[in-house]
C-alpha positions as YAML, in Angstrom:
chain: A
units: angstrom
residues:
- id: 1
  name: MET
  ca: [133.60, 81.80, 114.75]
- id: 2
  name: LEU
  ca: [131.88, 84.02, 112.22]
- id: 3
  name: SER
  ca: [130.66, 87.44, 113.20]
- id: 4
  name: PRO
  ca: [126.86, 87.91, 113.07]
- id: 5
  name: SER
  ca: [127.01, 90.08, 109.96]
- id: 6
  name: VAL
  ca: [128.77, 87.50, 107.80]
- id: 7
  name: THR
  ca: [126.62, 85.08, 105.85]
- id: 8
  name: ARG
  ca: [128.10, 81.60, 106.09]
- id: 9
  name: ARG
  ca: [128.26, 79.27, 103.10]
- id: 10
  name: VAL
  ca: [126.01, 76.25, 103.30]
- id: 11
  name: ILE
  ca: [125.98, 73.10, 101.26]
- id: 12
  name: ASN
  ca: [122.27, 72.51, 101.08]
- id: 13
  name: ARG
  ca: [120.31, 72.33, 97.85]
- id: 14
  name: ALA
  ca: [117.12, 73.68, 99.40]
- id: 15
  name: SER
  ca: [118.85, 76.75, 100.81]
- id: 16
  name: ASP
  ca: [120.63, 77.33, 97.49]
- id: 17
  name: ALA
  ca: [117.27, 77.18, 95.69]
- id: 18
  name: LEU
  ca: [115.69, 79.58, 98.20]
- id: 19
  name: ARG
  ca: [118.63, 81.98, 97.83]
- id: 20
  name: MET
  ca: [118.29, 81.92, 94.03]
- id: 21
  name: ALA
  ca: [114.58, 82.61, 94.39]
- id: 22
  name: ALA
  ca: [115.35, 85.48, 96.77]
- id: 23
  name: VAL
  ca: [117.73, 87.11, 94.28]
- id: 24
  name: THR
  ca: [115.03, 87.12, 91.59]
- id: 25
  name: LEU
  ca: [112.78, 89.20, 93.85]
- id: 26
  name: GLU
  ca: [114.97, 92.30, 93.49]
- id: 27
  name: ARG
  ca: [112.87, 93.73, 90.66]
- id: 28
  name: SER
  ca: [109.58, 92.08, 91.63]
- id: 29
  name: GLN
  ca: [106.66, 94.41, 92.31]
- id: 30
  name: SER
  ca: [105.37, 92.23, 95.14]
- id: 31
  name: ALA
  ca: [105.47, 92.35, 98.91]
- id: 32
  name: LEU
  ca: [108.41, 89.94, 98.93]
- id: 33
  name: GLY
  ca: [110.23, 92.17, 96.43]
- id: 34
  name: GLY
  ca: [109.64, 95.17, 98.68]
- id: 35
  name: PHE
  ca: [110.90, 93.19, 101.67]
- id: 36
  name: TYR
  ca: [114.07, 92.19, 99.78]
- id: 37
  name: ARG
  ca: [114.80, 95.77, 98.69]
- id: 38
  name: ARG
  ca: [114.22, 97.09, 102.20]
- id: 39
  name: MET
  ca: [116.55, 94.48, 103.70]
- id: 40
  name: LYS
  ca: [119.15, 95.15, 101.01]
- id: 41
  name: GLY
  ca: [119.20, 98.82, 101.88]
- id: 42
  name: ARG
  ca: [119.47, 98.11, 105.59]
- id: 43
  name: LEU
  ca: [121.69, 95.00, 105.73]
- id: 44
  name: GLY
  ca: [123.51, 94.75, 102.42]
- id: 45
  name: ALA
  ca: [123.05, 92.32, 99.54]
- id: 46
  name: ALA
  ca: [124.27, 89.06, 101.11]
- id: 47
  name: GLU
  ca: [122.29, 89.41, 104.32]
- id: 48
  name: ALA
  ca: [119.20, 90.55, 102.38]
- id: 49
  name: ILE
  ca: [119.34, 87.40, 100.28]
- id: 50
  name: THR
  ca: [119.60, 85.29, 103.43]
- id: 51
  name: ALA
  ca: [116.75, 87.13, 105.16]
- id: 52
  name: THR
  ca: [114.49, 86.83, 102.12]
- id: 53
  name: ALA
  ca: [115.34, 83.15, 101.67]
- id: 54
  name: HIS
  ca: [114.48, 82.63, 105.34]
- id: 55
  name: LYS
  ca: [111.15, 84.40, 104.82]
- id: 56
  name: LEU
  ca: [110.43, 82.20, 101.79]
- id: 57
  name: ALA
  ca: [111.29, 79.10, 103.85]
- id: 58
  name: ARG
  ca: [108.85, 80.15, 106.58]
- id: 59
  name: ILE
  ca: [106.11, 80.71, 104.01]
- id: 60
  name: ILE
  ca: [106.72, 77.30, 102.41]
- id: 61
  name: TYR
  ca: [106.78, 75.61, 105.82]
- id: 62
  name: ARG
  ca: [103.46, 77.19, 106.78]
- id: 63
  name: LEU
  ca: [101.91, 76.14, 103.47]
- id: 64
  name: ILE
  ca: [103.07, 72.54, 103.87]
- id: 65
  name: LYS
  ca: [102.39, 72.12, 107.59]
- id: 66
  name: HIS
  ca: [98.97, 73.77, 107.77]
- id: 67
  name: GLY
  ca: [97.83, 73.20, 104.19]
- id: 68
  name: GLU
  ca: [97.05, 76.89, 103.77]
- id: 69
  name: ALA
  ca: [96.65, 78.43, 100.37]
- id: 70
  name: TYR
  ca: [99.22, 81.08, 99.49]
- id: 71
  name: VAL
  ca: [97.66, 84.53, 99.43]
- id: 72
  name: ARG
  ca: [99.80, 86.94, 97.48]
- id: 73
  name: GLN
  ca: [100.12, 90.28, 99.21]
- id: 74
  name: GLY
  ca: [100.28, 93.23, 96.85]
- id: 75
  name: MET
  ca: [103.04, 95.82, 96.93]
- id: 76
  name: GLU
  ca: [100.63, 98.63, 97.86]
- id: 77
  name: ASP
  ca: [99.19, 96.67, 100.78]
- id: 78
  name: TYR
  ca: [102.68, 95.77, 102.03]
- id: 79
  name: GLU
  ca: [103.88, 99.37, 101.78]
- id: 80
  name: ARG
  ca: [100.76, 100.63, 103.56]
- id: 81
  name: LYS
  ca: [101.22, 98.17, 106.43]
- id: 82
  name: PHE
  ca: [104.92, 98.99, 106.66]
- id: 83
  name: ARG
  ca: [104.12, 102.70, 106.81]
- id: 84
  name: GLU
  ca: [101.52, 102.11, 109.56]
- id: 85
  name: ARG
  ca: [104.00, 100.04, 111.61]
- id: 86
  name: LYS
  ca: [106.70, 102.67, 111.22]
- id: 87
  name: LEU
  ca: [104.30, 105.49, 112.19]
- id: 88
  name: HIS
  ca: [103.13, 103.54, 115.24]
- id: 89
  name: ALA
  ca: [106.74, 102.99, 116.35]
- id: 90
  name: LEU
  ca: [107.53, 106.67, 115.77]
- id: 91
  name: ARG
  ca: [104.53, 107.76, 117.87]
- id: 92
  name: LYS
  ca: [105.52, 105.36, 120.64]
- id: 93
  name: THR
  ca: [109.09, 106.72, 120.64]
- id: 94
  name: ALA
  ca: [107.85, 110.31, 120.68]
- id: 95
  name: ILE
  ca: [105.55, 109.59, 123.64]
- id: 96
  name: SER
  ca: [108.35, 107.91, 125.57]
- id: 97
  name: MET
  ca: [110.47, 111.05, 125.06]
- id: 98
  name: GLY
  ca: [107.65, 113.38, 126.10]
- id: 99
  name: PHE
  ca: [106.66, 114.63, 122.64]
- id: 100
  name: THR
  ca: [103.47, 114.45, 120.61]
- id: 101
  name: LEU
  ca: [103.34, 113.90, 116.87]
- id: 102
  name: ILE
  ca: [101.02, 116.15, 114.90]
- id: 103
  name: ALA
  ca: [100.05, 115.37, 111.32]
- id: 104
  name: LYS
  ca: [101.25, 117.83, 108.72]
- id: 105
  name: GLN
  ca: [98.42, 120.12, 107.64]
- id: 106
  name: GLU
  ca: [97.94, 121.22, 104.05]
- id: 107
  name: LEU
  ca: [98.09, 124.97, 103.70]
- id: 108
  name: THR
  ca: [95.82, 126.83, 101.34]
- id: 109
  name: SER
  ca: [97.36, 129.17, 98.81]
- id: 110
  name: PRO
  ca: [98.51, 132.44, 100.37]
- id: 111
  name: VAL
  ca: [96.33, 135.49, 99.87]
- id: 112
  name: SER
  ca: [98.15, 138.31, 98.13]
...
């Protein structure tokens, strides 16, 4: 049995196509490109390709099943939402440990 961190080889043309598409997102300035780079930093290259291919598969499935139009999410919007989610999780963790987060205040230039 394979350990959870090892990506298994599959003989499936659709998954191969999705993996190839995922690899091309490495330098893309889109939300999917940001997702791929974030996963690559956290999981490693092989698992990032698999995770991104899975995300692409879910998007395609939703488009086909519900007939939705694909709305491209910009890199700035994706990064902003990611930052908000991370900040929310950080606040929640701080509260559970009995701390309060305070935003960093800009200091004016010192008087000399």
